[in-house]
Short mmCIF file of C-alpha atoms in Angstrom, two decimals:
data_model
loop_
_atom_site.label_atom_id
_atom_site.label_comp_id
_atom_site.label_asym_id
_atom_site.label_seq_id
_atom_site.Cartn_x
_atom_site.Cartn_y
_atom_site.Cartn_z
CA MET R 1 17.82 -111.63 51.66
CA ILE R 2 19.37 -109.97 48.67
CA GLU R 3 21.64 -112.44 46.68
CA LEU R 4 25.21 -111.49 45.66
CA ASN R 5 24.26 -111.30 41.91
CA GLU R 6 21.32 -109.02 42.77
CA LEU R 7 23.64 -106.83 45.01
CA LEU R 8 26.14 -106.53 42.24
CA LEU R 9 23.47 -105.49 39.74
CA LEU R 10 22.12 -102.79 42.18
CA ASN R 11 25.66 -101.62 42.59
CA ASP R 12 26.14 -101.32 38.90
CA ILE R 13 22.79 -99.43 38.55
CA ILE R 14 23.90 -96.90 41.22
CA TYR R 15 27.26 -96.50 39.40
CA LYS R 16 25.46 -95.86 36.06
CA ILE R 17 22.96 -93.46 37.76
CA HIS R 18 25.85 -91.13 38.71
CA THR R 19 28.32 -91.64 35.75
CA LYS R 20 26.17 -91.76 32.60
CA GLN R 21 26.41 -88.28 31.03
CA SER R 22 23.10 -88.41 29.22
CA PHE R 23 20.18 -88.12 31.46
CA ASP R 24 17.80 -90.12 29.10
CA GLU R 25 20.46 -92.79 28.52
CA MET R 26 20.82 -93.23 32.19
CA ARG R 27 17.00 -93.49 32.52
CA GLN R 28 16.78 -96.07 29.81
CA TYR R 29 19.53 -98.21 31.32
CA VAL R 30 17.91 -98.00 34.82
CA LEU R 31 14.55 -99.00 33.43
CA GLU R 32 15.92 -102.01 31.50
CA ALA R 33 18.03 -103.12 34.39
CA LEU R 34 15.29 -102.86 36.96
CA ASN R 35 12.71 -104.51 34.70
CA THR R 36 15.07 -107.52 34.42
CA LEU R 37 15.68 -107.45 38.26
CA LEU R 38 11.95 -107.10 39.09
CA LYS R 39 10.99 -109.78 36.36
CA GLY R 40 8.43 -107.22 34.97
CA ASP R 41 6.42 -107.81 31.82
CA SER R 42 6.65 -104.14 30.94
CA ALA R 43 7.83 -100.81 32.43
CA THR R 44 7.48 -97.10 31.96
CA PHE R 45 9.48 -94.00 33.11
CA PHE R 46 7.79 -90.60 33.08
CA ILE R 47 9.42 -87.36 33.99
CA LEU R 48 7.81 -84.03 34.79
CA ASP R 49 8.30 -82.16 31.44
CA GLN R 50 9.20 -78.57 32.12
CA LEU R 51 8.60 -77.64 28.45
CA SER R 52 5.02 -78.68 28.52
CA GLY R 53 3.84 -76.94 31.53
CA ASN R 54 5.21 -79.47 34.19
CA LYS R 55 3.01 -82.30 32.87
CA LEU R 56 4.17 -85.90 32.86
CA GLY R 57 6.08 -86.65 29.64
CA ARG R 58 9.36 -87.73 28.24
CA SER R 59 8.16 -91.27 28.32
CA LEU R 60 10.49 -94.21 28.16
CA PHE R 61 8.95 -97.70 28.05
CA ILE R 62 9.56 -101.47 27.62
CA ASN R 63 7.01 -103.78 26.09
CA CYS R 64 4.34 -101.14 25.82
CA LYS R 65 2.56 -99.87 22.83
CA GLU R 66 3.37 -96.26 22.13
CA GLU R 67 -0.37 -95.54 21.62
CA MET R 68 -1.05 -96.78 25.08
CA ILE R 69 1.46 -94.30 26.48
CA HIS R 70 -0.33 -91.50 24.64
CA GLU R 71 -3.64 -92.62 25.74
CA TYR R 72 -2.52 -92.67 29.32
CA LEU R 73 -1.05 -89.25 29.31
CA ASP R 74 -3.94 -87.64 27.24
CA ASN R 75 -7.01 -89.34 28.76
CA TYR R 76 -6.39 -91.68 31.58
CA HIS R 77 -3.84 -90.00 33.98
CA ASP R 78 -6.60 -88.02 35.73
CA LEU R 79 -8.42 -91.34 36.31
CA ASP R 80 -5.31 -92.93 37.91
CA TYR R 81 -6.30 -93.68 41.59
CA ALA R 82 -2.60 -93.24 42.36
CA ALA R 83 -2.29 -89.86 40.84
CA GLY R 84 -3.06 -88.07 44.03
CA LEU R 85 0.19 -89.55 45.53
CA PHE R 86 2.15 -87.88 42.77
CA MET R 87 1.56 -84.51 44.00
CA THR R 88 2.28 -85.02 47.68
CA GLY R 89 5.88 -84.17 47.01
CA LYS R 90 6.97 -87.23 48.78
CA SER R 91 9.22 -89.92 47.27
CA MET R 92 7.78 -93.42 47.89
CA VAL R 93 7.63 -97.05 46.66
CA PHE R 94 4.29 -98.73 46.61
CA ARG R 95 2.23 -101.43 44.95
CA GLU R 96 -1.22 -100.96 43.52
CA SER R 97 -2.41 -103.58 45.94
CA ASP R 98 -1.04 -101.39 48.84
CA ILE R 99 -3.41 -98.53 48.16
CA MET R 100 -6.56 -100.40 47.08
CA SER R 101 -7.88 -103.90 47.21
CA ASP R 102 -8.18 -106.06 44.10
CA ASP R 103 -11.87 -106.18 44.47
CA GLN R 104 -12.17 -102.40 44.44
CA ARG R 105 -9.56 -101.49 41.76
CA THR R 106 -10.74 -104.13 39.28
CA LYS R 107 -14.09 -102.31 39.17
CA THR R 108 -12.55 -98.89 38.34
CA GLU R 109 -12.68 -97.38 34.84
CA TYR R 110 -8.97 -96.81 35.09
CA TYR R 111 -8.14 -100.42 35.79
CA ASN R 112 -10.32 -101.63 32.85
CA MET R 113 -9.03 -99.08 30.34
CA VAL R 114 -5.30 -99.39 31.29
CA TYR R 115 -4.67 -102.67 33.10
CA ARG R 116 -7.16 -105.08 31.82
CA ILE R 117 -6.97 -104.08 28.15
CA ASN R 118 -3.19 -104.53 28.23
CA GLY R 119 -3.14 -107.81 30.23
CA TYR R 120 -1.72 -106.22 33.31
CA HIS R 121 -2.74 -106.82 36.91
CA HIS R 122 0.15 -106.29 39.41
CA SER R 123 2.28 -103.08 39.41
CA ILE R 124 4.92 -101.42 41.61
CA HIS R 125 5.87 -97.77 41.44
CA LEU R 126 8.76 -95.49 42.50
CA LEU R 127 7.68 -91.79 42.84
CA LEU R 128 10.66 -89.52 42.46
CA SER R 129 10.78 -86.23 44.33
CA TYR R 130 13.39 -83.91 45.82
CA LYS R 131 12.92 -81.09 48.25
CA ASN R 132 9.16 -81.72 48.31
CA LYS R 133 8.90 -81.40 44.51
CA PHE R 134 7.51 -84.24 42.45
CA LEU R 135 9.84 -85.15 39.66
CA GLY R 136 8.64 -88.38 37.92
CA VAL R 137 7.61 -92.01 38.33
CA LEU R 138 8.92 -95.44 37.33
CA SER R 139 6.31 -98.08 37.03
CA PHE R 140 6.71 -101.86 36.51
CA PHE R 141 3.89 -104.31 35.51
CA ARG R 142 3.18 -108.09 35.60
CA LYS R 143 0.42 -110.02 34.06
CA LYS R 144 -2.40 -111.47 36.14
CA GLU R 145 -1.13 -115.06 35.94
CA LYS R 146 2.01 -114.07 37.79
CA GLU R 147 2.54 -113.33 41.37
CA ASN R 148 2.32 -109.89 42.82
CA PHE R 149 5.57 -107.88 43.50
CA THR R 150 7.14 -108.76 46.83
CA ARG R 151 8.72 -106.97 49.85
CA LYS R 152 12.07 -107.81 48.35
CA ASP R 153 10.99 -106.04 45.09
CA ILE R 154 10.02 -102.91 47.16
CA LEU R 155 13.55 -103.10 48.82
CA TYR R 156 15.30 -103.12 45.44
CA LEU R 157 13.61 -99.81 44.64
CA GLU R 158 14.19 -98.31 47.97
CA VAL R 159 17.91 -98.92 47.68
CA LEU R 160 18.03 -96.88 44.59
CA GLN R 161 15.38 -94.18 45.57
CA GLU R 162 17.55 -91.43 46.98
CA HIS R 163 20.25 -91.81 44.17
CA LEU R 164 17.55 -91.37 41.48
CA ASN R 165 15.86 -88.61 43.40
CA TYR R 166 19.01 -86.63 43.62
CA LYS R 167 20.34 -87.35 40.04
CA THR R 168 16.95 -86.53 38.55
CA PHE R 169 16.62 -83.18 40.41
CA MET R 170 20.19 -82.29 39.40
CA ASP R 171 19.75 -83.07 35.68
CA LEU R 172 16.34 -81.31 35.54
CA SER R 173 17.68 -78.29 37.33
CA MET R 174 20.61 -78.04 34.82
CA GLU R 175 18.30 -78.44 31.87
CA SER R 176 16.07 -75.61 33.18
CA GLN R 177 19.03 -73.33 33.51
CA GLY R 178 20.40 -74.12 30.18
CA LYS R 179 23.76 -73.98 31.60
CA TYR R 180 25.69 -75.78 34.44
CA THR R 181 27.03 -74.12 37.63
CA VAL R 182 30.59 -75.07 38.57
CA GLU R 183 29.20 -77.10 41.50
CA ASN R 184 26.85 -78.93 39.09
CA MET R 185 29.78 -79.84 36.86
CA ILE R 186 31.85 -81.07 39.78
CA ASN R 187 29.05 -83.23 41.10
CA MET R 188 27.77 -84.48 37.80
CA TYR R 189 31.14 -85.46 36.17
CA HIS R 190 32.76 -86.48 39.57
CA LEU R 191 35.78 -84.22 39.21
CA THR R 192 38.57 -84.73 41.59
CA SER R 193 39.55 -82.08 44.17
CA LYS R 194 42.38 -80.89 41.93
CA GLU R 195 40.32 -80.87 38.81
CA SER R 196 37.62 -78.93 40.72
CA LEU R 197 40.16 -76.33 41.74
CA VAL R 198 41.43 -76.04 38.15
CA LEU R 199 37.96 -75.66 36.80
CA GLU R 200 37.04 -72.99 39.41
CA SER R 201 40.26 -71.08 38.61
CA LEU R 202 39.60 -71.25 34.85
CA VAL R 203 36.01 -69.93 35.30
CA ASN R 204 37.34 -67.09 37.49
CA GLY R 205 39.43 -65.98 34.52
CA LYS R 206 42.87 -67.33 35.38
CA ASN R 207 45.12 -68.58 32.54
CA MET R 208 47.24 -71.76 32.73
CA GLU R 209 50.21 -70.02 34.11
CA GLU R 210 48.21 -68.18 36.84
CA ILE R 211 46.57 -71.48 37.80
CA SER R 212 49.96 -73.06 38.03
CA ILE R 213 51.17 -70.38 40.34
CA TYR R 214 47.91 -70.23 42.29
CA LEU R 215 47.66 -73.96 43.01
CA GLY R 216 51.44 -74.41 43.36
CA ILE R 217 51.62 -77.07 40.63
CA ALA R 218 53.56 -77.38 37.35
CA LYS R 219 51.97 -76.10 34.10
CA THR R 220 52.29 -79.70 32.81
CA THR R 221 50.05 -80.83 35.68
CA VAL R 222 47.57 -78.10 35.00
CA LYS R 223 47.36 -79.35 31.36
CA LYS R 224 46.86 -82.95 32.56
CA HIS R 225 43.91 -81.86 34.83
CA LEU R 226 42.42 -79.77 32.01
CA PHE R 227 42.71 -82.77 29.64
CA ASN R 228 40.90 -84.94 32.28
CA ILE R 229 38.10 -82.32 32.65
CA TYR R 230 37.52 -82.14 28.90
CA GLN R 231 37.46 -86.00 28.74
CA LYS R 232 34.89 -86.27 31.53
CA THR R 233 32.71 -83.43 30.32
CA GLY R 234 32.71 -84.33 26.69
CA CYS R 235 34.25 -80.88 25.80
CA SER R 236 36.56 -80.44 22.98
CA GLY R 237 38.40 -77.64 24.59
CA GLN R 238 38.29 -74.59 26.83
CA VAL R 239 35.82 -72.47 24.75
CA MET R 240 33.18 -75.34 24.75
CA LEU R 241 33.83 -75.92 28.48
CA LEU R 242 33.28 -72.33 29.46
CA HIS R 243 30.28 -71.98 27.17
CA LYS R 244 28.61 -74.87 29.27
CA ILE R 245 29.16 -73.12 32.58
CA LYS R 246 26.81 -70.59 34.17
CA LYS R 247 28.84 -67.90 35.84
#
């Protein structure tokens, strides 16, 4: 049973997933909040880095040595017995103990070079994917003297799973394009229906007076909607806003 304080934290995490404008700031917040909720000793968040040939990268981490992160990416990722799941294109939540018995995995080179050397034993992972494309992975670790992650911990991640899948896909898509579509802007910045119509009209070349006539609203109302759009998107004005939009 999820307690009220846990439910409130999950609700806040969902809100931040969809409203934080910086993708990496959102990821850092989610990682820290979930590590607290899951009572993890450390955590990592890797994203498929499109600038490095679609390899795992853009690492964020808590209570991990930076050299350990580089060692994993450079030397140990191919030894990871869970790596095969990354490329199935399926989003899933799993514990290490769900895919291999302790007796088996403690004898592997990967366990000894990544887990044992860093004092970890238990872990839980959320694989992110959208439309059968792998996007990244969040991982949380506990030391051997602690209990394994529970079914309740799995449920926490499952609650957030689809929100993170969609948001990660949207942000990576926009990064790869270099610019945002009008639809991207509307979804990402949660524009109202009126703000969306004003934005679409602006992109289609209408000036303020034409937008006023087209939408049947006063010019002062158009100005108000534009001001709200600038505030939400972090743009200083019309030139900057239109520069961000892919026509």
